[in-house]
XYZ file of C-alpha atoms in Angstrom:
315
model
C 65.325 -12.781 42.814
C 68.742 -12.966 44.461
C 71.332 -11.894 41.876
C 75.119 -12.022 42.095
C 76.823 -9.323 40.019
C 80.528 -9.987 39.592
C 82.620 -6.880 39.054
C 79.865 -4.884 40.713
C 82.161 -1.955 41.424
C 83.198 -1.586 37.793
C 82.044 0.709 34.997
C 79.041 -1.372 33.911
C 78.314 -2.796 37.348
C 77.703 0.663 38.778
C 75.045 1.244 36.125
C 73.492 -2.216 36.474
C 73.118 -2.488 40.240
C 70.725 0.490 40.648
C 68.665 -0.923 37.765
C 68.380 -4.311 39.471
C 67.591 -2.790 42.857
C 64.856 -0.645 41.327
C 63.335 -3.810 39.847
C 63.160 -5.317 43.349
C 66.032 -7.785 43.143
C 68.229 -8.658 46.109
C 71.705 -7.812 44.773
C 74.950 -9.377 45.945
C 77.974 -7.671 44.385
C 81.429 -9.173 44.288
C 84.555 -7.051 44.279
C 88.260 -7.468 44.994
C 88.178 -4.228 47.021
C 86.571 -4.490 50.462
C 86.171 -0.691 50.463
C 83.928 -0.609 47.404
C 80.756 1.371 48.109
C 77.652 0.115 46.304
C 74.541 1.566 47.976
C 71.765 -0.980 48.343
C 73.840 -4.016 47.383
C 75.449 -6.546 49.709
C 79.187 -6.658 49.061
C 81.101 -9.932 48.944
C 84.870 -9.601 48.684
C 86.299 -12.192 46.296
C 89.916 -12.666 45.322
C 91.367 -12.168 41.884
C 89.315 -13.754 39.114
C 90.898 -16.935 37.843
C 90.560 -20.728 37.680
C 91.230 -21.097 41.410
C 88.851 -18.419 42.722
C 86.557 -19.714 45.459
C 83.026 -18.394 44.796
C 81.155 -20.602 47.285
C 80.341 -17.887 49.830
C 79.242 -15.412 47.152
C 77.065 -18.023 45.411
C 75.192 -19.154 48.514
C 71.452 -18.847 47.856
C 71.925 -17.119 44.497
C 69.255 -17.507 41.797
C 71.105 -15.796 38.925
C 74.636 -14.627 38.153
C 75.512 -11.631 35.978
C 79.202 -12.032 35.177
C 80.799 -8.675 34.374
C 84.195 -9.130 36.012
C 87.008 -9.524 33.515
C 90.527 -8.593 32.597
C 89.741 -5.677 30.323
C 91.193 -5.144 26.874
C 94.620 -3.498 27.150
C 96.030 -1.667 24.144
C 99.596 -2.232 22.974
C 100.457 -4.971 25.456
C 102.877 -7.737 24.594
C 101.121 -10.582 22.854
C 102.591 -13.514 24.800
C 101.654 -12.287 28.250
C 98.303 -11.008 27.008
C 97.268 -14.404 25.647
C 98.143 -16.250 28.847
C 96.533 -13.724 31.197
C 93.360 -13.357 29.165
C 92.930 -17.119 28.943
C 93.596 -17.603 32.659
C 91.280 -14.830 33.865
C 88.612 -14.354 31.208
C 88.279 -17.914 29.922
C 89.346 -20.306 32.688
C 88.098 -17.969 35.422
C 84.662 -17.735 33.828
C 84.441 -21.499 33.343
C 85.353 -22.072 36.993
C 82.699 -19.608 38.187
C 80.048 -21.255 36.013
C 80.930 -24.735 37.271
C 80.681 -23.581 40.875
C 77.379 -21.847 40.065
C 75.933 -25.128 38.816
C 77.092 -26.871 41.993
C 75.455 -24.112 44.058
C 72.129 -24.602 42.297
C 72.153 -21.342 40.305
C 69.572 -21.515 37.515
C 70.546 -18.570 35.302
C 73.933 -17.212 34.169
C 74.309 -14.009 32.101
C 77.754 -13.437 30.603
C 78.982 -10.129 29.240
C 81.159 -10.967 26.246
C 82.189 -8.564 23.460
C 81.344 -7.824 19.839
C 85.067 -8.286 19.183
C 84.517 -12.052 19.023
C 83.183 -11.306 15.524
C 86.194 -9.224 14.491
C 87.331 -5.626 14.439
C 85.287 -4.128 11.579
C 82.342 -4.700 9.271
C 82.200 -4.078 5.539
C 79.013 -4.606 3.519
C 77.014 -6.469 6.182
C 76.597 -5.930 9.927
C 77.665 -8.519 12.460
C 74.944 -11.012 13.388
C 74.819 -13.318 16.378
C 74.936 -16.441 14.203
C 77.986 -15.333 12.185
C 81.100 -17.483 12.443
C 83.291 -15.857 15.135
C 86.570 -14.297 14.027
C 88.338 -12.858 17.106
C 91.646 -11.162 16.369
C 93.159 -10.216 19.731
C 93.832 -12.088 22.996
C 90.913 -10.438 24.801
C 88.352 -11.459 22.179
C 89.839 -14.945 21.781
C 89.539 -15.560 25.531
C 85.989 -14.204 25.624
C 85.003 -16.630 22.867
C 86.650 -19.489 24.744
C 84.612 -18.539 27.820
C 81.434 -18.502 25.712
C 82.185 -22.001 24.454
C 82.664 -23.306 27.988
C 79.371 -21.748 29.063
C 77.479 -23.174 26.110
C 78.775 -26.631 26.980
C 77.410 -26.217 30.502
C 74.082 -24.944 29.138
C 73.837 -27.967 26.836
C 73.867 -30.210 29.895
C 70.617 -28.546 30.993
C 71.668 -27.687 34.533
C 71.723 -23.903 34.071
C 70.352 -21.419 31.536
C 73.067 -19.284 29.899
C 72.597 -15.972 28.110
C 75.531 -14.296 26.349
C 75.568 -10.587 25.466
C 78.054 -9.231 22.924
C 77.990 -5.432 23.226
C 79.862 -3.011 20.964
C 81.672 -0.013 22.501
C 79.981 0.871 25.799
C 79.848 4.466 27.019
C 78.306 6.265 29.968
C 79.300 7.927 33.254
C 82.679 6.610 34.372
C 83.789 5.636 30.857
C 87.502 5.230 30.203
C 89.706 4.412 27.232
C 89.069 5.782 23.747
C 85.698 7.290 24.565
C 87.145 9.306 27.438
C 89.880 10.484 25.064
C 87.162 11.612 22.645
C 85.469 13.647 25.384
C 88.769 15.285 26.272
C 89.348 16.172 22.612
C 85.935 17.803 22.502
C 86.941 20.187 25.273
C 90.169 21.281 23.532
C 88.439 23.120 20.710
C 91.057 21.979 18.221
C 90.076 21.662 14.544
C 90.244 17.949 13.662
C 90.480 16.243 10.226
C 87.362 14.099 10.654
C 84.792 15.515 8.234
C 85.684 13.168 5.347
C 85.257 9.972 7.367
C 82.237 8.077 6.051
C 81.695 5.132 8.383
C 79.073 3.706 10.734
C 79.589 2.598 14.317
C 77.251 0.844 16.733
C 77.505 1.910 20.376
C 75.544 1.197 23.532
C 74.906 3.424 26.540
C 75.375 1.802 29.954
C 71.763 2.595 30.794
C 70.578 0.603 27.784
C 72.926 -2.302 28.509
C 71.784 -2.416 32.137
C 68.160 -2.342 30.999
C 68.778 -5.271 28.633
C 70.359 -7.366 31.370
C 67.497 -6.551 33.725
C 64.972 -7.441 31.028
C 66.590 -10.833 30.368
C 66.264 -11.632 34.063
C 62.504 -11.085 33.784
C 62.093 -13.561 30.913
C 62.260 -17.054 32.453
C 60.234 -18.356 29.500
C 62.925 -17.421 26.972
C 65.595 -20.057 26.240
C 69.202 -18.999 26.658
C 70.800 -17.344 23.664
C 73.475 -15.066 22.246
C 72.390 -11.453 21.906
C 73.880 -8.461 20.097
C 72.796 -5.032 21.258
C 73.202 -1.333 20.508
C 71.543 2.052 20.920
C 68.680 2.896 18.613
C 70.941 4.381 15.941
C 74.356 3.902 14.393
C 76.604 6.917 14.010
C 79.596 8.040 11.968
C 82.778 9.236 13.660
C 82.182 12.883 12.614
C 78.577 12.743 13.836
C 79.623 11.159 17.145
C 82.198 13.909 17.649
C 79.590 16.574 16.918
C 77.021 15.018 19.263
C 79.610 14.646 22.036
C 80.791 18.251 21.674
C 77.219 19.530 21.775
C 76.446 17.437 24.866
C 79.468 18.997 26.547
C 78.284 22.472 25.595
C 81.022 23.040 23.017
C 81.191 23.720 19.304
C 82.736 20.975 17.130
C 85.395 22.023 14.667
C 86.110 19.446 11.984
C 87.384 19.830 8.455
C 87.681 17.569 5.398
C 90.904 15.645 4.908
C 91.605 12.679 2.588
C 91.280 9.436 4.529
C 94.204 7.782 2.745
C 96.474 10.621 3.896
C 95.088 10.303 7.412
C 95.924 6.591 7.422
C 99.358 7.213 5.901
C 100.217 9.792 8.521
C 99.002 7.484 11.279
C 101.198 4.657 9.971
C 104.252 6.913 9.951
C 103.770 7.859 13.610
C 102.734 4.381 14.783
C 99.051 5.189 15.290
C 97.523 3.111 12.509
C 95.380 1.024 14.891
C 93.866 4.132 16.482
C 93.033 5.692 13.115
C 91.556 2.409 11.883
C 89.086 2.514 14.757
C 88.198 6.082 13.797
C 87.697 5.385 10.107
C 86.382 1.802 9.872
C 82.797 0.687 10.399
C 81.534 -1.702 13.050
C 77.793 -2.240 12.844
C 75.710 -4.874 14.618
C 72.308 -6.301 13.714
C 70.310 -6.348 16.946
C 66.916 -7.082 15.393
C 66.816 -10.701 16.685
C 67.501 -9.429 20.217
C 64.604 -6.983 20.026
C 62.280 -9.562 18.505
C 63.077 -12.585 20.679
C 63.145 -10.608 23.915
C 60.452 -8.075 22.962
C 62.813 -5.316 24.040
C 63.679 -1.788 22.908
C 66.511 0.366 24.308
C 64.845 2.871 26.676
C 67.406 5.647 26.138
C 68.398 7.451 22.949
C 72.034 8.054 22.075
C 71.492 11.777 22.692
C 70.241 11.014 26.217
C 73.183 8.693 26.847
C 75.703 11.256 25.656
C 74.068 13.924 27.824
C 74.399 11.752 30.930
C 78.007 10.974 30.008
C 78.805 14.643 29.386
C 77.230 15.688 32.692
C 79.428 13.162 34.500
C 82.516 14.330 32.615
C 81.826 17.993 33.389
C 81.417 17.154 37.081
C 84.917 15.704 37.358
C 87.522 17.836 39.175
């Protein structure tokens, strides 16, 4: 199968492309950077993602598209500009790519969305794919808008659409909050995390890549919306301990009242960061496993080990 991977040079693309090549697919990878090195894949340079991007050359002869390219979530950016840019790139840009894919005769479109279309936290029940969406930030709102445009195209019957809503993704090359966690692990500082009693769903890039590859092998399965995660959920203290151990360190955490932790965070303007540390976000991926007959091939411990090995190799 000839597969176009948009954003092939990105964090998830670099995990996915070797997986697809190993499965025997002919991989075309799009990137804004002509100097991107992706061994085994054919590179197609495409301009900035948006409603006016011309995908015709990249889509020539393509059987399936895996759309990873996106304007990523940016913390603490001004709301007005964030809304406009996310809608232009992540929503309108995705819709334009899908329309051109239909015109090019592409039969299958896989879109990487986000669990954030459901909201920022769970309480008594995990998020399920058929829950009413409740996005709260510009990134998630635009991703949902892109999903809606894709589902309209799928309803016309010209192209199968599969949508994946992953929780936090980690693996070699990770950035953002997870990279900050790894750096904290190496400091050896005692941290007030032991009293946090939450549950978080995560997914390792190897598992996410395997899921995408598996969906490509299931032409008999109708398009759908899939939630995914590693084989286990984890609390913040447990994640910190596992990460420290993977890095070869010794975690040092101590009990501290959560309400005082939140109060202190509010006083120093870090309430959002502490909310992510203390709140739960759990997904129900049982329908994904059942419908697709799929199980994540890597454990969280294996994923953290691969991530730690990458981190330790950095200069």
